[in-house]
């Protein structure tokens, strides 16, 4: 028994390890440090890893400009989750250092290195600004010796309800401000902040008049640190666009506007809590921001563009897939051209494919695969030229030319394909068929006129009427007469049915036989099952019900004497009435005294014969 549990435990651990390998998260190695620190105040720097590192592989950066007071202190954490048959292991390793800055200025915490399963991982460098707080306003609190808040507030923000002019900035940055017409420009709307931002309201993004704008995806892009005017900020990209100028001259990118809600923490020295000490006050302050209007100089493309230039700007290459060198007359083929590169790729148009006059060129089909990034649009556009060769012979077509403007070299570049040498052989019918030679046209200009174009018949036309119109003809009047007769017959039938439905006695008489037949069938099933009581009950109900419906007498008032009288009034012989009385009497007696199955068969036969005779003897009421 112990061996079974041991094997089961080993199997469970093995499965757990396998699932844990599949459920492992992507390795991330990051740095957490304050953005702003005061000279002389110690602070913490943490290097966080979400996986289990290899032993003795952590390498700390060179903390230039800081004095290392303590560290590294290593924290290890591990948790396991088992959800719906999936096991996920979560690791957390943190290496903590305590640093002491001495001189104000801008410094950078370099990259730390560590290995996980033999693969090296590095953190991103983190800038830190060291400020001098010796002249801070009264009532502001010094930072704690080991403060580790990433968004530590600047001294200007520690005043109650105040936000310094340079604590929050809104900028619109362009990758370039002087471009050629059609050359892409990257526009990024960025929010810089040195204090926590808890909300953004009243957002108004700029309008890009004169540009064709394409928005880029920045939803999952994390914030990063940037240095502006010697100060370190957290920077979040709110929007990013690729702008394609559509006209030359001086264009302007309008300002962006928004209201940022900043959170300010002020140390409260007015009262002291006996247990927790001074509790800070937290304020939310609205700050209206507006970026600058940025002019963009758009240069016109140089004059003298080749005829094959259709507005492509960037750097491109061209590949072609020619059709078969030999094809039959009246057969289809396709020439394929792919233009790859980067630039205003979405505006690239299909180059012209020169073909002989005897070739029919159809609508060009295009497909594309374009990836848009901060550097511009890159990928390819593919064009397919379907055509049909009509006349046989040897032809030379092309070459295809594509011209683009290269802004880096400020000149036009023309790409040329290879000439197409095509041999068109006769088709399956020998190239003749119903083709006609038209004087004044060369062989290359001849069309398959027998198939594509039908000549107008010449000479005196002989028109023969195809037939007389149906209107006012003999078939027309015959059809009207048939429809009128059908309508009259249908109207008479409907009137008769309405009249008969109002006569309840007639209706009951008509359905008497149908109801009786159903009950007799039920009696027959009971007879086959040797159920005497059910058989005689159903036969009795069938006969009484039949006579009630046929003679129009309510069942409650129906007696043997009434039946005799009504049958005599209808001219039915007294013997038939006696037959009915005999059958009813035998049914009533048999319900309370046992009888043989042969008697059931006899009663069944006599009952069916009686109902059949009544249908022919009793005359229907008029």
Coordinates of C-alpha atoms in Angstrom, one line a residue:
X1 CA 0.0 0.0 0.0
X2 CA 2.9 2.4 0.9
X3 CA 4.5 1.6 -2.5
X4 CA 1.2 2.6 -4.3
X5 CA 1.1 6.0 -2.5
X6 CA 4.8 6.6 -3.2
X7 CA 4.3 6.0 -7.0
X8 CA 1.1 8.1 -7.0
X9 CA 3.0 11.0 -5.3
X10 CA 5.8 10.8 -7.8
X11 CA 3.4 10.7 -10.7
X12 CA 1.5 13.8 -9.4
X13 CA 4.8 15.7 -8.9
X14 CA 5.8 14.8 -12.5
X15 CA 2.5 16.0 -14.0
X16 CA 2.8 19.2 -11.8
X17 CA 6.2 20.0 -13.2
X18 CA 5.1 19.4 -16.8
X19 CA 2.1 21.7 -16.4
X20 CA 4.2 24.3 -14.6
X21 CA 6.5 24.4 -17.6
X22 CA 3.6 25.0 -19.9
X23 CA 2.1 27.6 -17.5
X24 CA 5.3 29.6 -17.1
X25 CA 5.0 33.3 -17.7
X26 CA 7.2 35.5 -19.8
X27 CA 10.4 36.5 -18.0
X28 CA 10.4 40.2 -17.0
X29 CA 13.4 41.9 -15.2
X30 CA 12.6 45.5 -14.2
X31 CA 14.0 48.3 -12.0
X32 CA 12.0 50.2 -9.5
X33 CA 13.4 53.4 -8.2
X34 CA 12.2 56.9 -7.3
X35 CA 12.2 59.5 -10.0
X36 CA 13.3 62.4 -7.8
X37 CA 15.4 62.2 -4.6
X38 CA 16.9 64.8 -2.3
X39 CA 20.6 65.2 -1.8
X40 CA 21.6 63.5 1.4
X41 CA 18.4 61.4 1.6
X42 CA 18.8 57.6 1.3
X43 CA 16.5 55.7 -1.0
X44 CA 15.9 52.2 -2.2
X45 CA 16.4 50.7 -5.7
X46 CA 14.8 47.3 -6.4
X47 CA 15.5 44.9 -9.2
X48 CA 12.5 42.6 -9.7
X49 CA 12.4 39.3 -11.5
X50 CA 9.3 37.1 -12.1
X51 CA 11.2 33.8 -12.6
X52 CA 13.6 31.6 -10.8
X53 CA 17.2 32.8 -11.6
X54 CA 20.2 30.6 -12.1
X55 CA 22.5 30.5 -9.0
X56 CA 25.0 33.3 -8.6
X57 CA 24.2 35.0 -11.9
X58 CA 22.9 38.4 -10.6
X59 CA 25.2 41.3 -11.6
X60 CA 24.4 44.7 -10.1
X61 CA 25.1 47.9 -12.1
X62 CA 27.7 50.5 -11.3
X63 CA 25.9 53.0 -9.1
X64 CA 28.0 55.9 -10.3
X65 CA 27.2 59.1 -8.3
X66 CA 25.7 57.2 -5.4
X67 CA 27.0 55.6 -2.2
X68 CA 25.8 52.0 -1.6
X69 CA 24.7 51.9 2.1
X70 CA 23.2 48.4 2.1
X71 CA 22.5 45.6 -0.3
X72 CA 21.8 43.5 -2.0
X73 CA 19.0 42.2 0.2
X74 CA 17.3 39.2 -1.6
X75 CA 13.7 38.4 -1.3
X76 CA 12.4 35.1 -2.6
X77 CA 8.7 34.3 -3.2
X78 CA 6.9 31.4 -4.9
X79 CA 3.2 30.5 -5.3
X80 CA 1.4 27.8 -7.3
X81 CA -2.1 27.9 -8.7
X82 CA -4.1 24.9 -10.0
X83 CA -7.1 26.1 -12.0
X84 CA -9.1 23.8 -14.4
X85 CA -6.3 21.2 -14.7
X86 CA -3.6 23.9 -15.4
X87 CA -0.8 24.5 -12.9
X88 CA 0.9 27.9 -12.8
X89 CA 4.1 28.6 -10.8
X90 CA 4.7 32.3 -9.9
X91 CA 8.1 33.3 -8.7
X92 CA 9.2 36.7 -7.4
X93 CA 12.9 37.6 -6.7
X94 CA 13.8 41.1 -5.6
X95 CA 17.3 42.5 -5.1
X96 CA 17.2 45.6 -3.0
X97 CA 19.9 48.3 -2.6
X98 CA 19.9 51.4 -0.3
X99 CA 21.7 54.3 -2.0
X100 CA 22.8 57.7 -0.7
X101 CA 23.1 60.7 -3.2
X102 CA 25.4 63.5 -2.2
X103 CA 25.5 66.0 -5.1
X104 CA 22.5 67.4 -7.0
X105 CA 22.3 66.6 -10.7
X106 CA 21.0 64.0 -13.1
X107 CA 22.2 60.4 -12.7
X108 CA 21.4 57.1 -14.3
X109 CA 21.0 53.7 -12.7
X110 CA 22.6 51.3 -15.2
X111 CA 21.4 47.9 -16.3
X112 CA 21.5 44.9 -14.0
X113 CA 22.0 41.5 -15.5
X114 CA 20.7 38.0 -14.5
X115 CA 20.4 34.6 -16.1
X116 CA 17.3 32.4 -16.2
X117 CA 17.7 28.9 -17.6
X118 CA 20.9 30.0 -19.2
X119 CA 19.4 33.0 -21.0
X120 CA 20.6 36.4 -20.1
X121 CA 18.2 39.2 -19.2
X122 CA 18.9 42.9 -18.5
X123 CA 17.0 45.8 -17.1
X124 CA 16.6 49.2 -18.8
X125 CA 18.6 52.1 -17.5
X126 CA 16.6 54.4 -15.2
X127 CA 17.4 58.2 -14.9
X128 CA 17.2 59.8 -11.4
X129 CA 17.2 63.5 -10.6
X130 CA 18.9 64.5 -7.4
X131 CA 17.7 67.9 -6.1
X132 CA 18.8 70.3 -3.3
X133 CA 16.0 70.7 -0.8
X134 CA 17.9 72.8 1.7
X135 CA 15.8 75.9 0.8
X136 CA 12.4 74.2 0.9
X137 CA 9.5 76.2 2.3
X138 CA 8.5 75.9 5.9
X139 CA 6.0 73.2 6.7
X140 CA 7.3 70.7 4.1
X141 CA 8.5 67.4 5.2
X142 CA 11.9 65.8 4.5
X143 CA 11.7 62.4 2.8
X144 CA 12.2 59.2 4.8
X145 CA 15.6 57.7 4.7
X146 CA 14.5 54.7 2.7
X147 CA 11.7 56.2 0.6
X148 CA 10.9 54.1 -2.5
X149 CA 8.0 55.9 -4.2
X150 CA 8.4 56.0 -7.9
X151 CA 6.6 59.3 -8.2
X152 CA 8.1 61.2 -5.3
X153 CA 6.7 64.7 -5.4
X154 CA 8.9 67.7 -6.1
X155 CA 9.2 70.5 -3.5
X156 CA 7.0 72.8 -5.5
X157 CA 4.2 70.3 -5.4
X158 CA 4.3 69.9 -1.7
X159 CA 2.8 73.3 -1.1
X160 CA -0.9 72.9 -0.3
X161 CA -3.0 73.2 -3.5
X162 CA 0.0 74.2 -5.7
X163 CA 1.5 72.6 -8.8
X164 CA 4.7 74.0 -10.2
X165 CA 4.7 75.2 -13.8
X166 CA 7.2 72.5 -14.8
X167 CA 5.7 69.6 -12.8
X168 CA 3.3 68.6 -15.7
X169 CA 4.0 69.3 -19.4
X170 CA 2.0 68.5 -22.5
X171 CA 4.1 68.3 -25.7
X172 CA 3.4 67.4 -29.4
X173 CA 6.7 66.0 -30.8
X174 CA 7.3 65.6 -34.6
X175 CA 10.0 63.4 -36.0
X176 CA 10.8 66.2 -38.5
X177 CA 9.5 69.7 -39.3
X178 CA 10.8 69.9 -42.9
X179 CA 9.6 67.3 -45.3
X180 CA 8.7 66.7 -48.9
X181 CA 5.1 66.4 -50.0
X182 CA 4.0 62.8 -49.3
X183 CA 6.9 62.1 -46.9
X184 CA 5.6 60.6 -43.6
X185 CA 6.0 62.5 -40.3
X186 CA 5.6 60.8 -36.9
X187 CA 3.6 63.0 -34.4
X188 CA 3.5 61.9 -30.7
X189 CA 1.3 63.6 -28.1
X190 CA 3.2 63.1 -24.8
X191 CA 2.3 63.9 -21.2
X192 CA 5.3 64.6 -18.8
X193 CA 4.8 64.6 -15.1
X194 CA 6.8 64.7 -11.9
X195 CA 3.9 64.2 -9.5
X196 CA 1.2 61.5 -9.6
X197 CA -1.6 61.9 -12.2
X198 CA -5.0 60.4 -11.2
X199 CA -7.1 61.5 -14.1
X200 CA -7.3 63.3 -17.5
X201 CA -10.4 65.4 -18.5
X202 CA -11.5 67.7 -21.3
X203 CA -9.1 66.2 -23.9
X204 CA -8.9 67.9 -27.3
X205 CA -6.4 66.4 -29.7
X206 CA -5.0 68.6 -32.6
X207 CA -6.5 68.7 -36.1
X208 CA -4.2 67.9 -38.9
X209 CA -5.3 70.1 -41.7
X210 CA -3.4 69.5 -44.9
X211 CA -2.3 66.0 -43.7
X212 CA -3.6 62.5 -44.2
X213 CA -3.4 61.1 -40.6
X214 CA -3.2 57.4 -39.6
X215 CA -3.4 56.7 -35.8
X216 CA -1.0 54.2 -34.3
X217 CA -1.7 51.8 -31.4
X218 CA -0.2 53.0 -28.1
X219 CA -2.7 51.4 -25.8
X220 CA -0.3 48.9 -24.2
X221 CA 2.8 51.0 -24.4
X222 CA 4.2 51.5 -20.8
X223 CA 5.4 54.8 -19.4
X224 CA 9.1 55.6 -19.5
X225 CA 11.4 58.2 -18.1
X226 CA 12.8 61.1 -20.1
X227 CA 14.9 64.1 -19.2
X228 CA 13.5 67.5 -20.3
X229 CA 15.4 70.7 -19.6
X230 CA 17.6 68.9 -17.1
X231 CA 14.7 67.4 -15.1
X232 CA 13.5 63.8 -15.1
X233 CA 9.9 63.1 -15.9
X234 CA 7.6 60.1 -16.3
X235 CA 6.4 60.2 -19.9
X236 CA 3.2 58.6 -21.2
X237 CA 2.3 58.7 -24.9
X238 CA -1.3 59.6 -25.2
X239 CA -1.6 59.4 -29.0
X240 CA 0.6 58.8 -32.0
X241 CA 0.0 59.5 -35.6
X242 CA 1.7 59.1 -39.0
X243 CA 1.1 62.3 -41.0
X244 CA 1.4 62.4 -44.8
X245 CA 1.4 66.0 -46.1
X246 CA -0.9 66.4 -49.1
X247 CA 0.0 69.9 -50.1
X248 CA 3.2 72.0 -50.2
X249 CA 3.8 75.1 -48.2
X250 CA 3.8 75.8 -44.5
X251 CA 1.3 73.7 -42.6
X252 CA 0.6 73.8 -38.9
X253 CA -0.1 71.1 -36.3
X254 CA -2.6 72.7 -33.9
X255 CA -2.1 72.5 -30.1
X256 CA -3.4 69.7 -28.0
X257 CA -5.4 70.6 -24.9
X258 CA -6.4 68.7 -21.7
X259 CA -7.0 69.0 -18.0
X260 CA -4.8 66.8 -15.8
X261 CA -5.8 65.9 -12.3
X262 CA -2.7 65.9 -10.1
X263 CA -2.5 64.3 -6.6
X264 CA -0.6 66.3 -4.0
X265 CA 0.4 64.9 -0.6
X266 CA 1.0 67.6 2.1
X267 CA 2.4 66.7 5.5
X268 CA -0.1 67.8 8.3
X269 CA 1.7 69.4 11.3
X270 CA -1.4 70.8 12.9
X271 CA -2.3 67.7 15.1
X272 CA -0.6 64.6 16.1
X273 CA -2.3 61.2 16.4
X274 CA -1.2 59.4 19.6
X275 CA -0.9 56.1 17.7
X276 CA 0.0 56.9 14.1
X277 CA 1.6 60.3 14.3
X278 CA 0.9 63.0 11.7
X279 CA -1.4 61.9 8.9
X280 CA -0.7 63.6 5.5
X281 CA -3.4 65.4 3.6
X282 CA -4.1 64.4 0.0
X283 CA -5.4 66.9 -2.5
X284 CA -6.5 66.6 -6.2
X285 CA -5.6 69.7 -8.2
X286 CA -6.8 70.4 -11.8
X287 CA -4.1 71.7 -14.2
X288 CA -5.1 72.9 -17.6
X289 CA -2.4 72.1 -20.2
X290 CA -1.9 73.2 -23.8
X291 CA 0.9 72.3 -26.2
X292 CA 2.5 74.7 -28.7
X293 CA 1.5 75.1 -32.3
X294 CA 4.1 73.5 -34.5
X295 CA 4.8 74.7 -38.1
X296 CA 5.8 72.2 -40.7
X297 CA 7.5 73.1 -43.9
X298 CA 6.4 70.9 -46.8
X299 CA 8.6 71.1 -49.8
X300 CA 7.2 70.6 -53.3
X301 CA 8.7 67.6 -55.2
X302 CA 11.3 68.6 -57.8
X303 CA 10.1 69.4 -61.3
X304 CA 10.8 67.0 -64.2
X305 CA 9.2 63.9 -62.8
X306 CA 9.1 61.0 -65.2
X307 CA 5.7 59.9 -66.7
X308 CA 5.8 56.7 -64.6
X309 CA 5.8 58.7 -61.3
X310 CA 2.4 58.6 -59.6
X311 CA 3.2 60.1 -56.2
X312 CA 5.2 57.4 -54.4
X313 CA 7.6 58.8 -51.8
X314 CA 10.1 56.7 -49.9
X315 CA 12.4 53.9 -50.8
X316 CA 11.1 50.9 -52.8
X317 CA 12.0 47.8 -54.8
X318 CA 10.1 46.0 -57.5
X319 CA 9.8 42.3 -58.4
X320 CA 7.8 40.8 -61.2
X321 CA 6.3 37.4 -62.1
X322 CA 5.9 37.2 -65.9
X323 CA 3.2 35.1 -67.6
X324 CA 4.2 32.0 -69.7
X325 CA 6.3 32.8 -72.7
X326 CA 3.9 30.8 -75.0
X327 CA 0.1 30.8 -74.8
X328 CA -2.8 30.0 -77.1
X329 CA -4.9 32.6 -78.8
X330 CA -8.0 33.6 -76.8
X331 CA -6.5 32.2 -73.6
X332 CA -6.0 34.2 -70.4
X333 CA -2.8 34.9 -68.5
X334 CA -1.6 37.1 -65.6
X335 CA 1.3 39.4 -65.1
X336 CA 2.1 40.0 -61.4
X337 CA 4.1 43.0 -60.0
X338 CA 5.1 43.5 -56.3
X339 CA 6.4 46.8 -55.0
X340 CA 8.0 46.5 -51.5
X341 CA 9.7 49.1 -49.3
X342 CA 8.8 51.9 -46.8
X343 CA 7.2 55.2 -47.3
X344 CA 3.7 56.3 -48.4
X345 CA 3.0 52.7 -49.5
X346 CA -0.7 53.0 -49.2
X347 CA -0.7 55.7 -51.9
X348 CA 1.3 53.6 -54.4
X349 CA -0.8 53.1 -57.6
X350 CA -0.5 50.3 -60.1
X351 CA 2.1 51.1 -62.8
X352 CA 1.0 51.0 -66.4
X353 CA 1.5 47.7 -68.3
X354 CA 2.0 48.4 -72.0
X355 CA 0.5 45.6 -74.2
X356 CA 0.0 45.2 -77.9
X357 CA -3.4 46.3 -79.3
X358 CA -4.5 42.7 -79.9
X359 CA -4.3 42.0 -76.1
X360 CA -7.3 42.7 -73.9
X361 CA -6.3 44.0 -70.5
X362 CA -8.9 43.7 -67.7
X363 CA -9.2 45.5 -64.3
X364 CA -6.0 45.3 -62.2
X365 CA -6.4 43.4 -58.9
X366 CA -4.4 44.6 -55.9
X367 CA -3.5 43.1 -52.5
X368 CA -1.2 44.4 -49.8
X369 CA 0.5 43.6 -46.5
X370 CA 1.5 46.8 -44.8
X371 CA 2.9 47.2 -41.3
X372 CA 2.7 50.7 -39.7
X373 CA 5.2 51.7 -37.1
X374 CA 6.8 54.9 -35.8
X375 CA 9.3 54.9 -38.7
X376 CA 6.5 54.8 -41.3
X377 CA 4.6 52.2 -43.3
X378 CA 6.5 49.2 -44.6
X379 CA 5.5 46.1 -46.5
X380 CA 4.4 45.5 -50.0
X381 CA 1.6 46.1 -52.5
X382 CA 1.0 43.5 -55.2
X383 CA -0.8 44.1 -58.5
X384 CA -2.1 41.4 -60.9
X385 CA -2.8 42.3 -64.5
X386 CA -5.1 39.7 -66.2
X387 CA -5.2 39.8 -70.0
X388 CA -6.3 37.8 -73.0
X389 CA -4.2 37.4 -76.2
X390 CA -6.5 37.5 -79.2
X391 CA -4.3 37.2 -82.3
X392 CA -1.5 34.7 -83.0
X393 CA 2.0 35.8 -83.5
X394 CA 5.2 36.9 -81.7
X395 CA 5.0 40.0 -79.5
X396 CA 7.2 42.1 -77.2
X397 CA 5.5 44.0 -74.4
X398 CA 6.7 46.3 -71.7
X399 CA 8.9 46.8 -69.8
X400 CA 6.9 48.1 -66.8
X401 CA 8.4 51.2 -65.1
X402 CA 7.8 52.4 -61.6
X403 CA 9.2 55.8 -60.4
X404 CA 9.4 57.0 -56.8
X405 CA 10.9 60.0 -55.1
X406 CA 13.7 59.3 -52.6
X407 CA 13.7 62.1 -50.0
X408 CA 17.0 60.9 -48.6
X409 CA 18.7 61.6 -52.0
X410 CA 16.2 64.3 -53.1
X411 CA 15.8 62.7 -56.5
X412 CA 13.5 60.4 -58.5
X413 CA 14.4 56.8 -58.9
X414 CA 13.0 54.7 -61.8
X415 CA 12.7 50.9 -61.5
X416 CA 12.3 48.9 -64.8
X417 CA 11.2 45.4 -65.3
X418 CA 12.2 43.0 -68.0
X419 CA 10.5 43.1 -71.5
X420 CA 7.9 40.4 -72.1
X421 CA 8.5 38.2 -75.1
X422 CA 5.2 36.3 -75.8
X423 CA 4.4 33.8 -78.5
X424 CA 0.7 33.4 -79.2
X425 CA -0.2 30.1 -81.0
X426 CA -3.5 29.2 -82.7
X427 CA -6.3 28.2 -80.4
X428 CA -8.0 24.8 -80.4
X429 CA -10.0 25.6 -83.5
X430 CA -6.9 26.4 -85.5
X431 CA -7.2 30.1 -84.9
X432 CA -9.9 30.5 -87.5
X433 CA -13.4 29.8 -86.1
X434 CA -15.7 32.6 -87.1
X435 CA -13.1 35.3 -87.1
X436 CA -13.4 37.8 -89.9
X437 CA -10.6 39.9 -91.4
X438 CA -11.5 43.6 -91.7
X439 CA -9.8 45.7 -94.3
X440 CA -7.6 48.4 -93.0
X441 CA -6.6 46.6 -89.8
X442 CA -3.3 44.9 -89.2
X443 CA -3.1 41.3 -88.0
X444 CA -2.5 42.5 -84.4
X445 CA -5.6 44.6 -84.5
X446 CA -8.0 41.8 -85.6
X447 CA -10.6 40.9 -83.1
X448 CA -12.6 37.7 -82.9
X449 CA -15.5 39.4 -84.5
X450 CA -17.4 36.1 -85.0
X451 CA -17.6 35.6 -81.2
X452 CA -17.1 39.0 -79.5
X453 CA -19.0 41.3 -81.9
X454 CA -22.1 40.3 -84.0
X455 CA -22.5 42.2 -87.3
X456 CA -25.8 43.9 -88.0
X457 CA -27.8 42.1 -90.6
X458 CA -27.7 43.9 -93.9
X459 CA -30.3 44.0 -96.7
X460 CA -34.1 44.4 -96.7
X461 CA -35.5 43.0 -93.4
X462 CA -38.3 40.6 -93.6
X463 CA -40.3 40.8 -90.4
X464 CA -42.8 38.1 -89.6
X465 CA -45.2 38.4 -86.7
X466 CA -44.4 35.9 -84.0
X467 CA -48.1 35.4 -83.0
X468 CA -51.3 37.3 -82.3
X469 CA -51.8 39.0 -79.0
X470 CA -53.8 37.2 -76.3
X471 CA -56.0 40.3 -75.5
X472 CA -59.5 40.1 -77.0
X473 CA -58.8 36.8 -78.8
X474 CA -60.9 33.6 -78.6
X475 CA -58.6 32.0 -75.9
X476 CA -58.9 35.2 -74.0
X477 CA -62.8 35.1 -73.8
X478 CA -62.7 31.3 -73.2
X479 CA -60.5 31.9 -70.2
X480 CA -62.8 34.5 -68.9
X481 CA -65.8 32.2 -69.2
X482 CA -64.0 29.3 -67.4
X483 CA -63.1 31.7 -64.6
X484 CA -66.7 32.9 -64.2
X485 CA -68.1 29.4 -64.2
X486 CA -65.6 28.3 -61.6
X487 CA -66.5 31.3 -59.4
X488 CA -70.2 30.6 -59.7
X489 CA -69.7 26.9 -58.8
X490 CA -67.5 27.8 -55.8
X491 CA -70.1 30.4 -54.7
X492 CA -72.9 27.9 -54.8
X493 CA -71.0 25.3 -52.9
X494 CA -70.0 27.8 -50.2
X495 CA -73.6 28.9 -49.8
X496 CA -74.8 25.4 -49.4
X497 CA -72.2 24.6 -46.7
X498 CA -73.2 27.7 -44.8
X499 CA -76.8 26.8 -45.0
X500 CA -76.2 23.2 -43.9
X501 CA -74.0 24.3 -41.0
X502 CA -76.9 26.3 -39.6
X503 CA -79.1 23.1 -39.5
X504 CA -77.9 21.4 -36.3
X505 CA -80.1 18.4 -36.8
X506 CA -78.7 17.8 -40.3
X507 CA -75.1 18.2 -39.0
X508 CA -75.7 15.7 -36.3
X509 CA -77.3 13.3 -38.7
X510 CA -74.3 13.5 -41.1
X511 CA -71.8 12.9 -38.4
X512 CA -73.8 10.1 -36.7
X513 CA -72.2 7.3 -38.8
X514 CA -68.7 8.7 -38.3
X515 CA -69.0 8.9 -34.6
X516 CA -70.6 5.4 -34.4
X517 CA -67.9 3.8 -36.5
X518 CA -65.2 5.2 -34.1
X519 CA -67.0 3.8 -31.0
X520 CA -67.6 0.4 -32.8
X521 CA -63.8 0.2 -33.5
X522 CA -63.1 0.8 -29.8
X523 CA -65.6 -2.0 -29.0
X524 CA -63.8 -4.3 -31.4
X525 CA -60.4 -3.6 -29.7
X526 CA -62.0 -4.4 -26.3
X527 CA -63.4 -7.6 -27.8
X528 CA -60.0 -8.7 -29.0
X529 CA -58.6 -8.0 -25.6
X530 CA -61.4 -10.1 -24.0
X531 CA -62.5 -7.1 -22.0
X532 CA -66.3 -7.9 -21.8
X533 CA -67.2 -4.9 -19.6
X534 CA -65.5 -2.3 -21.9
X535 CA -66.9 -4.0 -25.0
X536 CA -70.5 -3.9 -24.0
X537 CA -70.1 -0.4 -22.7
X538 CA -68.7 0.9 -26.0
X539 CA -71.3 -1.0 -28.1
X540 CA -74.1 0.5 -26.0
X541 CA -72.6 4.0 -26.3
X542 CA -72.2 3.5 -30.1
X543 CA -75.9 2.5 -30.6
X544 CA -77.4 5.0 -28.3
X545 CA -75.2 7.8 -29.7
X546 CA -76.0 6.8 -33.3
X547 CA -79.7 6.9 -32.7
X548 CA -79.5 10.2 -30.8
X549 CA -77.6 11.9 -33.7
X550 CA -79.6 10.3 -36.4
X551 CA -83.1 11.0 -34.9
X552 CA -82.1 14.3 -33.4
X553 CA -83.1 13.3 -29.9
X554 CA -81.1 14.4 -26.9
X555 CA -79.4 11.4 -25.1
X556 CA -81.1 12.4 -21.8
X557 CA -84.6 12.0 -23.5
X558 CA -83.7 8.9 -25.5
X559 CA -85.7 5.7 -24.6
X560 CA -86.5 2.5 -26.5
X561 CA -90.1 3.7 -27.0
X562 CA -88.9 7.0 -28.4
X563 CA -86.7 5.1 -30.9
X564 CA -89.6 2.9 -32.0
X565 CA -91.8 5.9 -32.6
X566 CA -89.2 7.9 -34.5
X567 CA -88.3 5.0 -36.7
X568 CA -92.0 4.4 -37.5
X569 CA -92.3 8.0 -38.5
X570 CA -89.5 7.6 -40.9
X571 CA -91.0 4.5 -42.5
X572 CA -88.7 2.0 -40.9
X573 CA -90.2 -1.5 -40.2
X574 CA -91.0 -2.5 -36.7
X575 CA -88.6 -5.5 -37.0
X576 CA -85.6 -3.1 -37.3
X577 CA -86.7 -1.3 -34.2
X578 CA -87.0 -4.7 -32.4
X579 CA -83.4 -5.5 -33.5
X580 CA -82.2 -2.3 -31.9
X581 CA -84.1 -3.1 -28.7
X582 CA -82.7 -6.7 -28.6
X583 CA -79.1 -5.5 -29.0
X584 CA -79.4 -2.8 -26.4
X585 CA -81.0 -5.3 -23.9
X586 CA -78.2 -7.9 -24.4
X587 CA -75.6 -5.1 -23.8
X588 CA -77.2 -3.9 -20.6
X589 CA -77.6 -7.5 -19.3
X590 CA -74.0 -8.5 -20.2
X591 CA -72.5 -5.6 -18.3
X592 CA -73.6 -7.2 -15.0
X593 CA -73.6 -10.9 -15.8
X594 CA -70.7 -12.9 -17.4
X595 CA -71.1 -13.9 -21.1
X596 CA -69.1 -16.0 -23.5
X597 CA -66.8 -14.5 -26.0
X598 CA -68.9 -16.0 -28.8
X599 CA -71.8 -13.8 -27.6
X600 CA -69.5 -10.7 -27.9
X601 CA -68.8 -11.6 -31.5
X602 CA -72.5 -12.0 -32.2
X603 CA -73.4 -8.7 -30.6
X604 CA -70.6 -6.9 -32.5
X605 CA -71.8 -8.3 -35.8
X606 CA -75.4 -7.5 -35.3
X607 CA -74.6 -4.0 -34.1
X608 CA -72.5 -3.2 -37.2
X609 CA -75.2 -4.7 -39.5
X610 CA -77.9 -2.6 -37.8
X611 CA -76.0 0.7 -38.3
X612 CA -75.4 -0.1 -41.9
X613 CA -79.0 -0.8 -42.6
X614 CA -80.1 2.4 -40.8
X615 CA -77.9 4.5 -43.1
X616 CA -79.8 3.2 -46.1
X617 CA -83.3 3.1 -44.5
X618 CA -83.5 6.5 -42.7
X619 CA -84.0 9.2 -45.2
X620 CA -82.2 12.5 -44.7
X621 CA -84.3 15.5 -43.8
X622 CA -84.6 18.0 -46.5

